[in-house]
PDB file of N, CA and C in Angstrom:
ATOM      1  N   UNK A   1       8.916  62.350 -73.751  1.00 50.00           N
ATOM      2  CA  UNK A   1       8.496  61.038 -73.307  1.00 50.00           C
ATOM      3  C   UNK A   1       7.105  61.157 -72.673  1.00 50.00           C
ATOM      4  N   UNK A   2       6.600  59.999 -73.083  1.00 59.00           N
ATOM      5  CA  UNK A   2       4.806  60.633 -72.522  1.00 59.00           C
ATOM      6  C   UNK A   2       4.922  59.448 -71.046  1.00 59.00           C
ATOM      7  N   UNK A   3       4.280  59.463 -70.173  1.00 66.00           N
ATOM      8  CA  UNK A   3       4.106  58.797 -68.974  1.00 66.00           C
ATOM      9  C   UNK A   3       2.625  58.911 -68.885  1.00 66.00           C
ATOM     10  N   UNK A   4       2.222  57.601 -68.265  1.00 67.00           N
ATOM     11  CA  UNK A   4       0.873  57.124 -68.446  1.00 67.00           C
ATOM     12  C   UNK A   4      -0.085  57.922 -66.594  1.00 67.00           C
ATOM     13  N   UNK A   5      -0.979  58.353 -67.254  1.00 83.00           N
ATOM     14  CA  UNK A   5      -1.732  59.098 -65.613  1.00 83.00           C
ATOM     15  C   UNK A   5      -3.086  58.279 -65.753  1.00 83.00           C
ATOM     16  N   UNK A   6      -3.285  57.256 -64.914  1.00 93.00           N
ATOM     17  CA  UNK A   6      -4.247  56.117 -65.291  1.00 93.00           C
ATOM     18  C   UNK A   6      -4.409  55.270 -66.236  1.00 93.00           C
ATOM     19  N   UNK A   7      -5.120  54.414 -65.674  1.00 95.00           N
ATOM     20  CA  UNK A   7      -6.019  53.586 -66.899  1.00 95.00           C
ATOM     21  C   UNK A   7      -7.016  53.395 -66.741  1.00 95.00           C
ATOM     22  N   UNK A   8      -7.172  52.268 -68.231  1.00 96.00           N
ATOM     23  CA  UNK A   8      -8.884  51.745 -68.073  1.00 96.00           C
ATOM     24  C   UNK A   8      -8.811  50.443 -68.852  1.00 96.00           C
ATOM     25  N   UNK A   9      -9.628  49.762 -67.800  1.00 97.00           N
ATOM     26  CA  UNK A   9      -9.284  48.054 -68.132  1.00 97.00           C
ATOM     27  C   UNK A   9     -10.362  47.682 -69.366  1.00 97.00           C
ATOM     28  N   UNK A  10     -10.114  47.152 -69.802  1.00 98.00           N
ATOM     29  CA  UNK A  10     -11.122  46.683 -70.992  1.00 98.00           C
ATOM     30  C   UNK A  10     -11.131  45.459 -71.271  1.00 98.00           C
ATOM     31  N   UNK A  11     -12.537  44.772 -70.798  1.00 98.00           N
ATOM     32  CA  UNK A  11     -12.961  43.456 -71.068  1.00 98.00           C
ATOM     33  C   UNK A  11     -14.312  43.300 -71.539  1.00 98.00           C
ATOM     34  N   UNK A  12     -14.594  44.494 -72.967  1.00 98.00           N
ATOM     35  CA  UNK A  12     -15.721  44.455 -73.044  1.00 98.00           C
ATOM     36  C   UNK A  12     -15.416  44.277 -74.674  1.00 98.00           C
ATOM     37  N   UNK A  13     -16.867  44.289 -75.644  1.00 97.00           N
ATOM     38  CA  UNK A  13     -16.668  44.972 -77.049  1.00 97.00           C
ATOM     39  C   UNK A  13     -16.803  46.038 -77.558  1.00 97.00           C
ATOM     40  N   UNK A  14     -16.863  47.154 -76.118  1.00 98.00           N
ATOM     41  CA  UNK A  14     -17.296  48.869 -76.656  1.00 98.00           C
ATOM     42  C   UNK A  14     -16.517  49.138 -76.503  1.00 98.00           C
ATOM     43  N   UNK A  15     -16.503  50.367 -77.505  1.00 98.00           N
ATOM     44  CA  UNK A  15     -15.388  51.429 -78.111  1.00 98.00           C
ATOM     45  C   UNK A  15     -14.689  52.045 -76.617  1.00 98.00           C
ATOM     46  N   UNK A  16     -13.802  52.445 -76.151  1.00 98.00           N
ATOM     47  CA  UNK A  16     -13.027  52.924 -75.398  1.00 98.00           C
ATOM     48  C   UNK A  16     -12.109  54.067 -76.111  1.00 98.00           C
ATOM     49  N   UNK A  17     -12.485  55.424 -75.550  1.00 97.00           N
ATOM     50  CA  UNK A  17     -12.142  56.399 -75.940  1.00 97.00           C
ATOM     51  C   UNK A  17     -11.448  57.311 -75.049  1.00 97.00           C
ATOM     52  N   UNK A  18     -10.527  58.094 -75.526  1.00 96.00           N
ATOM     53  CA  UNK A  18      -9.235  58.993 -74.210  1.00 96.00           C
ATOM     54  C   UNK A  18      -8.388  59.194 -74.788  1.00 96.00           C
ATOM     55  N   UNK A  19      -7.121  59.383 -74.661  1.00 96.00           N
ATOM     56  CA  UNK A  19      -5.615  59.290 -75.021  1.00 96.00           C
ATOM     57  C   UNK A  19      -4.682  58.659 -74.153  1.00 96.00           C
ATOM     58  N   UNK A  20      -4.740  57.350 -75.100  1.00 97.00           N
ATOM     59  CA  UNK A  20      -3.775  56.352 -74.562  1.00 97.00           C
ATOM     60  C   UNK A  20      -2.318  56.273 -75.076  1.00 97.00           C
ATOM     61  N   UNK A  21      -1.731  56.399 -74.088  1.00 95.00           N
ATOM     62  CA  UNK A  21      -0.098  56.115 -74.051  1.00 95.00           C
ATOM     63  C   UNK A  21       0.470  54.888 -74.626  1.00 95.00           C
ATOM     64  N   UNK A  22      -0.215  53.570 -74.051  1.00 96.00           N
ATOM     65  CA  UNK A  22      -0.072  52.387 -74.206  1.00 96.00           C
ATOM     66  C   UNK A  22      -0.933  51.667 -73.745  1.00 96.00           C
ATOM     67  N   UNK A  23      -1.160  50.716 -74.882  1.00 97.00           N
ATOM     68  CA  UNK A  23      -1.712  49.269 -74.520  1.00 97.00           C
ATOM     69  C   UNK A  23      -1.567  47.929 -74.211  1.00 97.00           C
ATOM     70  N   UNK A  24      -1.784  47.733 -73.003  1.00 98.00           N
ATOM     71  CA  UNK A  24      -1.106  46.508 -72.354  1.00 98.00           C
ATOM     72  C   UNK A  24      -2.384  44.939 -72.795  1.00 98.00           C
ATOM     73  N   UNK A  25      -2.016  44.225 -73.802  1.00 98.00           N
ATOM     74  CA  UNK A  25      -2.744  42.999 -73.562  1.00 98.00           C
ATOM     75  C   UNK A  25      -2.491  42.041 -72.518  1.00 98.00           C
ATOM     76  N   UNK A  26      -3.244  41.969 -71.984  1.00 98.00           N
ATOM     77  CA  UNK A  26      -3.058  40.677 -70.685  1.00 98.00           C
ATOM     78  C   UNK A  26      -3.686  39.526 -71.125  1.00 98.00           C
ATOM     79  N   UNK A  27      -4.512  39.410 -72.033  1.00 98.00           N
ATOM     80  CA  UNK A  27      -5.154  37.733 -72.803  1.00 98.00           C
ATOM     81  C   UNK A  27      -5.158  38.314 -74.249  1.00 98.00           C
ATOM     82  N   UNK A  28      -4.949  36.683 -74.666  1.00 98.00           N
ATOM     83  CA  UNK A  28      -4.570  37.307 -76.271  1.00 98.00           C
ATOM     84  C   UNK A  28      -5.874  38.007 -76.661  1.00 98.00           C
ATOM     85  N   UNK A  29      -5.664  38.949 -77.690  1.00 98.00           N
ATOM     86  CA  UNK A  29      -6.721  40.070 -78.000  1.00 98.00           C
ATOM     87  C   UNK A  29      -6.612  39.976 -79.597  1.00 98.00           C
ATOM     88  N   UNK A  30      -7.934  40.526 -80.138  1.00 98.00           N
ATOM     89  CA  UNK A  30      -8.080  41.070 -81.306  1.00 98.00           C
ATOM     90  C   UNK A  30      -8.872  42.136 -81.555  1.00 98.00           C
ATOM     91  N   UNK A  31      -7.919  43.356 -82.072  1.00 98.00           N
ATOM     92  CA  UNK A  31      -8.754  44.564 -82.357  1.00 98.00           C
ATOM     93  C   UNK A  31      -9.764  45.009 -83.320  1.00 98.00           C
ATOM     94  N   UNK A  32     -10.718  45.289 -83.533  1.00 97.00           N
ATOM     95  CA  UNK A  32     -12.100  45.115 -84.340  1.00 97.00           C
ATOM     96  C   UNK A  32     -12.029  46.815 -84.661  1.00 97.00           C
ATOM     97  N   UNK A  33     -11.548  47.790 -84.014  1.00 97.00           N
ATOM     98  CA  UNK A  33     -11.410  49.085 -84.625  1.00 97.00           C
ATOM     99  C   UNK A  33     -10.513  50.183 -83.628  1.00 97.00           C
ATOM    100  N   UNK A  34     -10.016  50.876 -84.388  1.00 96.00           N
ATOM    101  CA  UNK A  34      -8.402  51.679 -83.729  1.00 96.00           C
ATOM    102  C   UNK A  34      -8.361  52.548 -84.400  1.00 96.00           C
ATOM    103  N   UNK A  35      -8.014  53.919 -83.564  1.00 96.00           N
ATOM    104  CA  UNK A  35      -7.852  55.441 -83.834  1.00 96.00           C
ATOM    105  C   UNK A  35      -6.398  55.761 -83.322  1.00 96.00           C
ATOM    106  N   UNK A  36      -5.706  56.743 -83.926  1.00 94.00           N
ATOM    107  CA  UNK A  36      -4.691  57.084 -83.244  1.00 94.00           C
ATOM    108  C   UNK A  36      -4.382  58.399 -83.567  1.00 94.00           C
ATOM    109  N   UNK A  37      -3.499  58.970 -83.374  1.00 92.00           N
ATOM    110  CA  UNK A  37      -2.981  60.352 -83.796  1.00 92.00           C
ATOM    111  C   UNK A  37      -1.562  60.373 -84.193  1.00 92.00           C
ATOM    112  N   UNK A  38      -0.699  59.068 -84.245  1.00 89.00           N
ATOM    113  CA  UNK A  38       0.578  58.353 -84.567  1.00 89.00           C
ATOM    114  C   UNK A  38       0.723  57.356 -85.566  1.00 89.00           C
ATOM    115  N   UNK A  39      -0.213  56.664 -85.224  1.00 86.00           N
ATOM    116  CA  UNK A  39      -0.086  55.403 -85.996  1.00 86.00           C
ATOM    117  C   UNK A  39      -0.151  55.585 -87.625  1.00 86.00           C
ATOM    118  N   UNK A  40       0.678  55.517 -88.197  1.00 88.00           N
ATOM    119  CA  UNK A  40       0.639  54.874 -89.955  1.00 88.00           C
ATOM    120  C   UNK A  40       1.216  53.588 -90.530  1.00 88.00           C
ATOM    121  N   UNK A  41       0.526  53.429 -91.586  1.00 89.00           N
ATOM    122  CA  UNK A  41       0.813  52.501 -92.421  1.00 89.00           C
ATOM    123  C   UNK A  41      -0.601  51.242 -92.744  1.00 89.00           C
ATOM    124  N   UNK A  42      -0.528  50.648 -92.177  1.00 90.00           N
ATOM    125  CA  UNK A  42      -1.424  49.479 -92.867  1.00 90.00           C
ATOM    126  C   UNK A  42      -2.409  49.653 -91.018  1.00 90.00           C
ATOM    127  N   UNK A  43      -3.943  48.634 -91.399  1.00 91.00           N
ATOM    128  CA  UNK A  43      -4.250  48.842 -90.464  1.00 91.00           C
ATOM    129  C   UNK A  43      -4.426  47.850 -89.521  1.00 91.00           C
ATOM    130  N   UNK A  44      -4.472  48.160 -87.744  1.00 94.00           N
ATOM    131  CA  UNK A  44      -4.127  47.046 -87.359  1.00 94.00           C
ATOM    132  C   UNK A  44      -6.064  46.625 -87.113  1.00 94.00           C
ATOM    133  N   UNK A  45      -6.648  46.602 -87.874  1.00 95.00           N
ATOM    134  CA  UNK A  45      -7.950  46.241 -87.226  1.00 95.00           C
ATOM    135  C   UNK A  45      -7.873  44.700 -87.597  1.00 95.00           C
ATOM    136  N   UNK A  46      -8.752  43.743 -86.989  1.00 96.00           N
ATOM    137  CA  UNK A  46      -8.714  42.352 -87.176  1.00 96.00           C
ATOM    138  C   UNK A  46      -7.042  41.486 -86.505  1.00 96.00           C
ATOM    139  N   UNK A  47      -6.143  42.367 -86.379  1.00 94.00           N
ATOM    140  CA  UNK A  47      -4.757  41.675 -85.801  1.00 94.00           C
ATOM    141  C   UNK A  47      -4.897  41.320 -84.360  1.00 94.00           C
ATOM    142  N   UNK A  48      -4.505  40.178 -84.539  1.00 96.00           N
ATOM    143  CA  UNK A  48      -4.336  39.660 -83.156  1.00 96.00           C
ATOM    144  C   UNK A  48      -2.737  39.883 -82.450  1.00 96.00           C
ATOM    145  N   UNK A  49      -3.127  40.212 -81.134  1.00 98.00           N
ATOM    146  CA  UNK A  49      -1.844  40.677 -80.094  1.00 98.00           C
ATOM    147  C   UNK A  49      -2.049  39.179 -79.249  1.00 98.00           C
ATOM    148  N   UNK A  50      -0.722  38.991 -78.659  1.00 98.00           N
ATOM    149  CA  UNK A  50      -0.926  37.446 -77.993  1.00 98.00           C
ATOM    150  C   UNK A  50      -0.652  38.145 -76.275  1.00 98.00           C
ATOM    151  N   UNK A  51      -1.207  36.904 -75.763  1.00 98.00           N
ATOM    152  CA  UNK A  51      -1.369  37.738 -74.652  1.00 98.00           C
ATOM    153  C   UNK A  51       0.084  38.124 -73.832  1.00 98.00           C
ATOM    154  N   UNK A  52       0.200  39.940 -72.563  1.00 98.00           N
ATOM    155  CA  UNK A  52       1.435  39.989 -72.422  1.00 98.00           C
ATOM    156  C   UNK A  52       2.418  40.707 -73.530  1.00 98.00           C
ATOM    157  N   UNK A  53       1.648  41.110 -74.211  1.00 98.00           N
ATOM    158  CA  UNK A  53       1.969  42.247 -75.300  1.00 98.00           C
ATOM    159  C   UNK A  53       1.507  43.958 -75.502  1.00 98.00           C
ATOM    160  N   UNK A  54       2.529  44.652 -75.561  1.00 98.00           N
ATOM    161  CA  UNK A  54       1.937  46.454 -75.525  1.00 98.00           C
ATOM    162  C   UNK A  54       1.945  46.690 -77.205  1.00 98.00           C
ATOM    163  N   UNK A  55       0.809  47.939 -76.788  1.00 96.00           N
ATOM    164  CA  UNK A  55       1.110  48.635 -78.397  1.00 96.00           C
ATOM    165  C   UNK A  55       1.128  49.695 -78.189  1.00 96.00           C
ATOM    166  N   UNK A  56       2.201  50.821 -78.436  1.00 95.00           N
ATOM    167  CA  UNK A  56       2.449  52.182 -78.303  1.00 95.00           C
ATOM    168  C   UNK A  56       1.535  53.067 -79.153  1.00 95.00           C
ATOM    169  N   UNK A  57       1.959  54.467 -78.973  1.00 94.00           N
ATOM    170  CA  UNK A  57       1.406  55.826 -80.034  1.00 94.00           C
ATOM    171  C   UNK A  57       0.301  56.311 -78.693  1.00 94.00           C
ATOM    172  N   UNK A  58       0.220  57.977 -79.833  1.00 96.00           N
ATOM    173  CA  UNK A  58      -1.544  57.868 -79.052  1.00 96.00           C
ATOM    174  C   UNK A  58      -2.482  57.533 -79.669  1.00 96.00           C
ATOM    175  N   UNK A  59      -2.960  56.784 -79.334  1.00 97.00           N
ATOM    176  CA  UNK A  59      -4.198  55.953 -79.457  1.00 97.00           C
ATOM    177  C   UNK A  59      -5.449  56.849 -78.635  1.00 97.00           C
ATOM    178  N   UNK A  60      -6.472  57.141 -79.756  1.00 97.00           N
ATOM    179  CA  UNK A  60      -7.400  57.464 -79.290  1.00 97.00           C
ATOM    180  C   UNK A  60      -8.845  57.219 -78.997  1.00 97.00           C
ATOM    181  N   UNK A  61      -8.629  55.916 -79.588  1.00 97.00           N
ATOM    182  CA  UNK A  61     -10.052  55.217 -79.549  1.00 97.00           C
ATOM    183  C   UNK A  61      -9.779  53.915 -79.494  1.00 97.00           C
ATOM    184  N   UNK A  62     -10.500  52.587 -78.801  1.00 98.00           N
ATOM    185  CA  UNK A  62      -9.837  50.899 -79.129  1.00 98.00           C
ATOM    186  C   UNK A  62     -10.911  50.709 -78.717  1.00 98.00           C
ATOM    187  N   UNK A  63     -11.428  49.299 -79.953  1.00 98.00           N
ATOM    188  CA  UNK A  63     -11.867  48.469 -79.654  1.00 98.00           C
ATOM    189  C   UNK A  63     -11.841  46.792 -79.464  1.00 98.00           C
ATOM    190  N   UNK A  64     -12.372  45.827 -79.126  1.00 98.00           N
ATOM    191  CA  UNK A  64     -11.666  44.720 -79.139  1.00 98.00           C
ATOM    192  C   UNK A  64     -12.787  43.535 -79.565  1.00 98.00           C
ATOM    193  N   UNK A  65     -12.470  43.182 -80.291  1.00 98.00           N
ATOM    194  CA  UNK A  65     -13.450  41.756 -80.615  1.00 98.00           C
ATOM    195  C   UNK A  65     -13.298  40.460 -79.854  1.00 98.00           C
ATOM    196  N   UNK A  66     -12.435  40.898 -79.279  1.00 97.00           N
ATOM    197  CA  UNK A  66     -12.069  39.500 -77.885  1.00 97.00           C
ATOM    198  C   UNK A  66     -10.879  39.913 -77.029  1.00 97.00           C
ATOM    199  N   UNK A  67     -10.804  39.306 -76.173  1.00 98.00           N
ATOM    200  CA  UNK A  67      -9.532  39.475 -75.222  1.00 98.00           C
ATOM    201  C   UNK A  67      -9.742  40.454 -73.972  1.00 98.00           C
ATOM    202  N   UNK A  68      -8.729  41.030 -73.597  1.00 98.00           N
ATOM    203  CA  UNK A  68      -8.697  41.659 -71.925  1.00 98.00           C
ATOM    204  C   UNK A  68      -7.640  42.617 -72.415  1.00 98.00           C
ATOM    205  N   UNK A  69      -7.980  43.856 -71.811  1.00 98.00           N
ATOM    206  CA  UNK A  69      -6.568  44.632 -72.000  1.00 98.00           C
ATOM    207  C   UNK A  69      -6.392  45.591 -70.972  1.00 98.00           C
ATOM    208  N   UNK A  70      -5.533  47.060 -71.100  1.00 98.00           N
ATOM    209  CA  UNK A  70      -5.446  47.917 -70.363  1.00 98.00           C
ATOM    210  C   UNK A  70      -4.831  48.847 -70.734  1.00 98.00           C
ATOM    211  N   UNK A  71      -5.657  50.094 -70.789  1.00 97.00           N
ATOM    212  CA  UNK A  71      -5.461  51.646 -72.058  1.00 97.00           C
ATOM    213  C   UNK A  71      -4.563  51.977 -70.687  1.00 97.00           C
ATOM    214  N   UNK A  72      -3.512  52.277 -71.187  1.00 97.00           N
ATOM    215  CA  UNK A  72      -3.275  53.747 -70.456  1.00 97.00           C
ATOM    216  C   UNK A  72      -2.926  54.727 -70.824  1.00 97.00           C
ATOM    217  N   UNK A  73      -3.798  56.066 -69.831  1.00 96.00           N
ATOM    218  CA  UNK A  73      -4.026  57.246 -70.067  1.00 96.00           C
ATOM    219  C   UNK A  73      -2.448  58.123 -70.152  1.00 96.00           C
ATOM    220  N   UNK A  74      -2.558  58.998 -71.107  1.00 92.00           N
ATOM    221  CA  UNK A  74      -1.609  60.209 -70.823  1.00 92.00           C
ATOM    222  C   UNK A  74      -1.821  61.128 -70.278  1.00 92.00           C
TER     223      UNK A  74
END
């Protein structure tokens, strides 16, 4: 089980880079580009999260074309 050791708030459009545990949206968001070391299948770039929504894996890179969020660190 991974447990989160910080974060980092993101209310910008630059890349945000680390190893994130989880992502907490607090205003609805849309991701513009996403790295992970978990994630497969289709990609989530351009998907919108509504606000009050997480997205698991490690995530190693996020960016956001709108919205507010919060990486947290592993």
């Amino acid at each position: 089980m991974m447990y989160a050791s910080g974060a980092e708030v993101i209310t910008d459009t630059a890349a945000h880079t680390g190893r994130f545990c989880a992502i907490y949206f607090y205003e609805a968001s849309t991701i513009s580009a996403i790295s992970s070391e978990d994630l497969t299948g289709n990609s989530l770039v351009n998907e919108q999260f509504p606000a009050d929504s997480y997205l698991y894996g490690t995530i190693t890179s996020i960016t956001l074309s709108g919205g507010a969020a919060i990486a947290y660190r592993i």
